[in-house]
Tab-separated table of C-alpha atoms in Angstrom:
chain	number	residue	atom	x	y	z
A	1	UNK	CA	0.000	0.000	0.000
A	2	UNK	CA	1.430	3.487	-0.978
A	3	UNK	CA	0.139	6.687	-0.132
A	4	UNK	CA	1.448	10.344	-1.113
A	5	UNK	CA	1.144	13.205	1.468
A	6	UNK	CA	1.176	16.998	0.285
A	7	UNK	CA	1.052	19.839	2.384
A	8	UNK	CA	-3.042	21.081	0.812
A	9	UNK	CA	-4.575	17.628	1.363
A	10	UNK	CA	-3.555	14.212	3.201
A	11	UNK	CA	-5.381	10.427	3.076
A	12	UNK	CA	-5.265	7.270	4.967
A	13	UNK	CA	-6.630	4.418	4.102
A	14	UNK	CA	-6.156	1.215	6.399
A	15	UNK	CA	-7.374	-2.220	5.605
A	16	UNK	CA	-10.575	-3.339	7.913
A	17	UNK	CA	-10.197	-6.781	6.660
A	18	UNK	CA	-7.067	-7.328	8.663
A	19	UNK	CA	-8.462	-6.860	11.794
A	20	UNK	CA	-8.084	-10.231	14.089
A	21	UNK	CA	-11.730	-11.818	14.376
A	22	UNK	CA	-11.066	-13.057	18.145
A	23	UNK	CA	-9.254	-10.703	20.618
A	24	UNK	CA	-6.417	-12.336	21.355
A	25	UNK	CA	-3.989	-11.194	24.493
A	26	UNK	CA	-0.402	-11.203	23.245
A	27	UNK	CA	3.485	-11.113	25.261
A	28	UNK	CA	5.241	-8.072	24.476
A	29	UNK	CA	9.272	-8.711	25.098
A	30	UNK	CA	11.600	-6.374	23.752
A	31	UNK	CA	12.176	-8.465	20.639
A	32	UNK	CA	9.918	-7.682	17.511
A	33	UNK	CA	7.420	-10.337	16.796
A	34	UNK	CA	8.820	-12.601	13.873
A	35	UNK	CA	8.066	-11.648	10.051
A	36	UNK	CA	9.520	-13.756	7.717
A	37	UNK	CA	9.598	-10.943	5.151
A	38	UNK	CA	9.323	-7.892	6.589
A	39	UNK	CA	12.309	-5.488	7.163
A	40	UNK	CA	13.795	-5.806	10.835
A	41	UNK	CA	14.152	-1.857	11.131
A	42	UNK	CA	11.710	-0.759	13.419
A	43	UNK	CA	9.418	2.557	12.389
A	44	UNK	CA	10.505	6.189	14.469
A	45	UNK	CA	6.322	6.667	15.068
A	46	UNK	CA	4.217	4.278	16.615
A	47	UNK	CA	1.867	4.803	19.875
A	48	UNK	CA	2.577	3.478	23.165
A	49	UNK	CA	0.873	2.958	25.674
A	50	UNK	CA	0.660	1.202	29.270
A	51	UNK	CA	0.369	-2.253	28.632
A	52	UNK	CA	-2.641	-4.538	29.930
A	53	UNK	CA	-0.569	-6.913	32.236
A	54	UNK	CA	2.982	-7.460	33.726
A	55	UNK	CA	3.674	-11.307	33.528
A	56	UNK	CA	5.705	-13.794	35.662
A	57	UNK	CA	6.728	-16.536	34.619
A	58	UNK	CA	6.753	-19.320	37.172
A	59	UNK	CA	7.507	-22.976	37.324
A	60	UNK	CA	5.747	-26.099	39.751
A	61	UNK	CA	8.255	-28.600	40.118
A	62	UNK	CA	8.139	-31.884	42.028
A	63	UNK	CA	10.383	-34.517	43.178
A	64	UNK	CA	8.834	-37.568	45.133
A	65	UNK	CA	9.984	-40.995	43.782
A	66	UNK	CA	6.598	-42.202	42.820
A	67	UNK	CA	5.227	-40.813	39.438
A	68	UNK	CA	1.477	-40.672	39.865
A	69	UNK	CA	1.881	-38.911	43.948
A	70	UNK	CA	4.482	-36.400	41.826
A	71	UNK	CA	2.008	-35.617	39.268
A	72	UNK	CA	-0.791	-35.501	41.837
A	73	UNK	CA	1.450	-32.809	44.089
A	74	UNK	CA	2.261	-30.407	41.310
A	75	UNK	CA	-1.470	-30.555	39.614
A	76	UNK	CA	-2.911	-29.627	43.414
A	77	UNK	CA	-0.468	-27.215	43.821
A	78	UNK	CA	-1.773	-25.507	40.800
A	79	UNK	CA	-5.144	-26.026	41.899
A	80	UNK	CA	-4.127	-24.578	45.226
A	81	UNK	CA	-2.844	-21.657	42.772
A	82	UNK	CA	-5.992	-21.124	40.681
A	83	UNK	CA	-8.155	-20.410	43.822
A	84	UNK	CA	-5.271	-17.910	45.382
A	85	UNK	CA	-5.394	-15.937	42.686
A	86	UNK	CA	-8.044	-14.178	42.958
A	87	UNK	CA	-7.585	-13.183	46.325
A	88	UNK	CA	-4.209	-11.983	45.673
A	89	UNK	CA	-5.735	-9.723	42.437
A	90	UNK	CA	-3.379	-12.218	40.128
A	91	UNK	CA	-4.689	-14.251	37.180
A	92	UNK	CA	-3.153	-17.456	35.819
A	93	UNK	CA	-2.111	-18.108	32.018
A	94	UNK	CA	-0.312	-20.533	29.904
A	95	UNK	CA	1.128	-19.809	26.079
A	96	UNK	CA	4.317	-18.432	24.581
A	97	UNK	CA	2.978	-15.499	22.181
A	98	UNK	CA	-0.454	-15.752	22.601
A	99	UNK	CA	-1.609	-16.396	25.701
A	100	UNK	CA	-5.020	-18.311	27.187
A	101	UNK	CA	-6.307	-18.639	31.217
A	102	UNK	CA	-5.799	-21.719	32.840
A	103	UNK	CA	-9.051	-22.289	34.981
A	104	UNK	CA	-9.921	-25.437	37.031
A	105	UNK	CA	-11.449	-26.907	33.784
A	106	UNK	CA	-8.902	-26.761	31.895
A	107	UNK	CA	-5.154	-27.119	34.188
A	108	UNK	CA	-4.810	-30.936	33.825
A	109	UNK	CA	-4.033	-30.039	30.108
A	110	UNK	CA	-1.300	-28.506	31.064
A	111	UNK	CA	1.705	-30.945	30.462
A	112	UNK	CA	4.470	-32.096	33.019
A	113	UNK	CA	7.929	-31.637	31.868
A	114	UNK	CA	11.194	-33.726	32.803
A	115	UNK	CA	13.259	-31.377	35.301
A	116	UNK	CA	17.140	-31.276	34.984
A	117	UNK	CA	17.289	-33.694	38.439
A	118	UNK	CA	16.382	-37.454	38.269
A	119	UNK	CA	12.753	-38.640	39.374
A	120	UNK	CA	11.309	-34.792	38.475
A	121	UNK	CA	8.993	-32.732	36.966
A	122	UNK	CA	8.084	-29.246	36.100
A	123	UNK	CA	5.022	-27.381	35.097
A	124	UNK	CA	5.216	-23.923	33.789
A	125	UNK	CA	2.237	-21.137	33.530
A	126	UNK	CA	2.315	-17.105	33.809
A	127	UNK	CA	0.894	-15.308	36.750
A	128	UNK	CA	-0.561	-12.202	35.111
A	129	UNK	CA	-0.720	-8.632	37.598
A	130	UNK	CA	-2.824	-6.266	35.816
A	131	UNK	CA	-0.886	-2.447	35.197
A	132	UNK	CA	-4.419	-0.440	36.219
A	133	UNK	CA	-5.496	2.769	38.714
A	134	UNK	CA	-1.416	3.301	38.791
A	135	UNK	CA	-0.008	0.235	39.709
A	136	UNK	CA	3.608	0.402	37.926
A	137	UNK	CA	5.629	-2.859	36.898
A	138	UNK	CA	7.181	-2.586	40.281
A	139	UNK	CA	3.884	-2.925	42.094
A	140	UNK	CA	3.191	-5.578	39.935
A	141	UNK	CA	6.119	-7.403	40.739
A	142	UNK	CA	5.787	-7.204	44.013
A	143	UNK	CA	1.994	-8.654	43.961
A	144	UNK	CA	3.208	-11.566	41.791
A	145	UNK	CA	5.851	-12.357	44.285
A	146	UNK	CA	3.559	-12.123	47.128
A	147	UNK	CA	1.196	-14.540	45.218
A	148	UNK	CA	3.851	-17.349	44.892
A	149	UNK	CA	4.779	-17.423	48.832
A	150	UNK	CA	0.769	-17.556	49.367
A	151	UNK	CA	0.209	-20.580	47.465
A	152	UNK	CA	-0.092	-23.814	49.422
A	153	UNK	CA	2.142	-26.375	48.189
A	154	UNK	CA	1.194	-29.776	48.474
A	155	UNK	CA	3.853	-32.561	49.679
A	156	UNK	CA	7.117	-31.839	48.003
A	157	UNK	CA	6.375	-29.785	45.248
A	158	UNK	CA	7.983	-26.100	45.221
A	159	UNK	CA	6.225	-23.011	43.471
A	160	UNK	CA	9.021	-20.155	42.191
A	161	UNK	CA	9.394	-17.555	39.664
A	162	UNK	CA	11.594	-18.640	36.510
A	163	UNK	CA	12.590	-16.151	34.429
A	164	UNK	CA	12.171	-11.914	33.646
A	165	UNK	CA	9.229	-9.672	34.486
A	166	UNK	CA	7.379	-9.561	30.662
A	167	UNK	CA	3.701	-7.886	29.494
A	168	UNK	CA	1.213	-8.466	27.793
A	169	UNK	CA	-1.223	-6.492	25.893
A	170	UNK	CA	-5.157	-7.511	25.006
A	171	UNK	CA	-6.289	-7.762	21.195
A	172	UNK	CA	-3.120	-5.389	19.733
A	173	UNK	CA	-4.894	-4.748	16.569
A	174	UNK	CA	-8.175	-3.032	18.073
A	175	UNK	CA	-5.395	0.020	18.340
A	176	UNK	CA	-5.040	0.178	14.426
A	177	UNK	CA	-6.729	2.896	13.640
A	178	UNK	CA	-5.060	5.102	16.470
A	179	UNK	CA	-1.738	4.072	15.239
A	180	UNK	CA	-3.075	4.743	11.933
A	181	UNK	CA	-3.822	8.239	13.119
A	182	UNK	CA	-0.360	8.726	14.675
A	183	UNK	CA	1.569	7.787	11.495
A	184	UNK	CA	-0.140	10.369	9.399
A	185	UNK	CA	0.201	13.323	11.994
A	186	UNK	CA	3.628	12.555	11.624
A	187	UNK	CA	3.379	12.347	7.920
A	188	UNK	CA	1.710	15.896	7.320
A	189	UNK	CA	3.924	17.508	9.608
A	190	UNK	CA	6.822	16.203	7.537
A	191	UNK	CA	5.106	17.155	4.427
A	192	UNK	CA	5.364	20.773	6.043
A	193	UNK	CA	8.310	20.861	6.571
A	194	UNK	CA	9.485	20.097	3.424
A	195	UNK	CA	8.490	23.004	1.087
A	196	UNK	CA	5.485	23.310	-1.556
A	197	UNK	CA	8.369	20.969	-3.759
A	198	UNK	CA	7.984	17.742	-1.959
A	199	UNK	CA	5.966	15.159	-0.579
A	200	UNK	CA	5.952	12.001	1.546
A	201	UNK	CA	4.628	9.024	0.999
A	202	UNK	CA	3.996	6.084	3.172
A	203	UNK	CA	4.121	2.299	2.073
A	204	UNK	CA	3.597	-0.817	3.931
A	205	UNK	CA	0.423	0.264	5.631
A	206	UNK	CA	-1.022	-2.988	4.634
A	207	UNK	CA	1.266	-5.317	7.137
A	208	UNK	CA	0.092	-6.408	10.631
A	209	UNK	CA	0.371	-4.362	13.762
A	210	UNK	CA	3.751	-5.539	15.702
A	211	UNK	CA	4.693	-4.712	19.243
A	212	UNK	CA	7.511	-3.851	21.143
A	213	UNK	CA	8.255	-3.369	24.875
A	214	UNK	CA	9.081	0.528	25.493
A	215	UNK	CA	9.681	0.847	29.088
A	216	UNK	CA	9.318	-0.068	32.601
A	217	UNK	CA	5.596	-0.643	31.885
A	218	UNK	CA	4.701	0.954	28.322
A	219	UNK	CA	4.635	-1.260	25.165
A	220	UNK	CA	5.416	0.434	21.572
A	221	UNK	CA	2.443	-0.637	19.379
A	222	UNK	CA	3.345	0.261	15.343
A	223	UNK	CA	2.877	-0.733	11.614
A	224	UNK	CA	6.221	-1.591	10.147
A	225	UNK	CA	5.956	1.149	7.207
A	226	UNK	CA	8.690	2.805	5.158
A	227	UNK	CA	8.218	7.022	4.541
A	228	UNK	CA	9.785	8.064	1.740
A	229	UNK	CA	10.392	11.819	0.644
A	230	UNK	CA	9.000	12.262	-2.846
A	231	UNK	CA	9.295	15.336	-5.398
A	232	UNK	CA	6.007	17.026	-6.685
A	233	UNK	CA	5.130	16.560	-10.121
């Protein structure tokens, strides 16, 4: 998609059909989502925003010498974890990009992993702290951390946190138009700059939002598109 932007008129046009049908909740690291063929250089203009959660990620290991009683430990110990959570404001997830809740419907899917000792297992899920009324990743840090030592665990199975604070954002793509918006301020004003001679114009408007983390709790939310200074004919 290419558009031209002149100082006497501007136009955007975005694409409704690429708007996800289910609103999906997404990580955020500080790595670009993967395109196989899109360039890796990241766009100056985007909008950011707070993001929707902070996320822990935290692992339920157990080590008694009997299989089924080590299972049994770590799947109560989650169940101990799902009816916590809501008393410590916390909710529980599973998933790598896109994430889902893990209720008690649904946490026996979850599957048990070997653990680096003999005769152990692992489970790993996300403890999501919602980033809302002013709570900052740090408050939301320490709420997550106060979650884990309020979970009873059940014979020997141990509950701890397993890797770096993350976020996560719900349904990126329902802020397409107001990145849309953002990207062609940006556009006119450079179009104003330039003289009555030249004009901008934008391409790549047609490629999926992508996301970025952007601070201690603000996510970078953009369309990877290329501006490119035209003459006037």
């Amino acid at each position: 998609m290419k558009l031209l932007f002149t100082m006497m008129s501007i136009a955007l046009v975005t694409t409704p059909g690429l708007a996800m049908a289910q609103a999906d909740e997404v990580i955020v690291t500080a790595q670009r989502r993967s395109a196989d063929d899109y360039n890796s250089a990241q766009p100056a203009v985007g909008l950011k925003r707070t993001a929707d959660f902070a996320v822990q990620e935290v692992t339920i290991t157990g080590d008694t010498r009997d299989p089924k009683g080590r299972s049994n430990e770590i799947y109560a110990t989650l169940a101990n974890a799902i009816a916590q959570a809501p008393k410590s404001g916390v909710q529980l997830a599973y998933g790598t990009q896109t994430i889902q809740p893990i209720t008690l419907r649904n946490y026996r899917d979850l599957t048990l992993a070997r653990d680096s000792r003999p005769d152990s297992q692992k489970l790993t899920l996300l403890i999501k702290a919602p980033l809302q009324n002013g709570r900052d990743a740090q408050a939301a840090e320490a709420a997550i951390t106060a979650f884990v030592k309020a979970v009873r665990l059940e014979g020997r199975a141990l509950m701890e946190t397993s890797d770096d604070l993350t976020f996560s954002i719900v349904d990126p793509d329902q802020y397409r138009p107001a990145i849309a918006d953002v990207i062609a301020a940006d556009a006119k004003a450079m179009a104003a700059k330039l003289g009555p001679d030249y004009g901008v114009e934008i391409e790549g408007l047609n490629r999926p939002d992508e996301w970025n983390r952007a601070g201690l709790s603000e996510v970078l939310l953009f369309i990877p598109y290329k501006l490119v200074i035209v003459p006037k004919r």
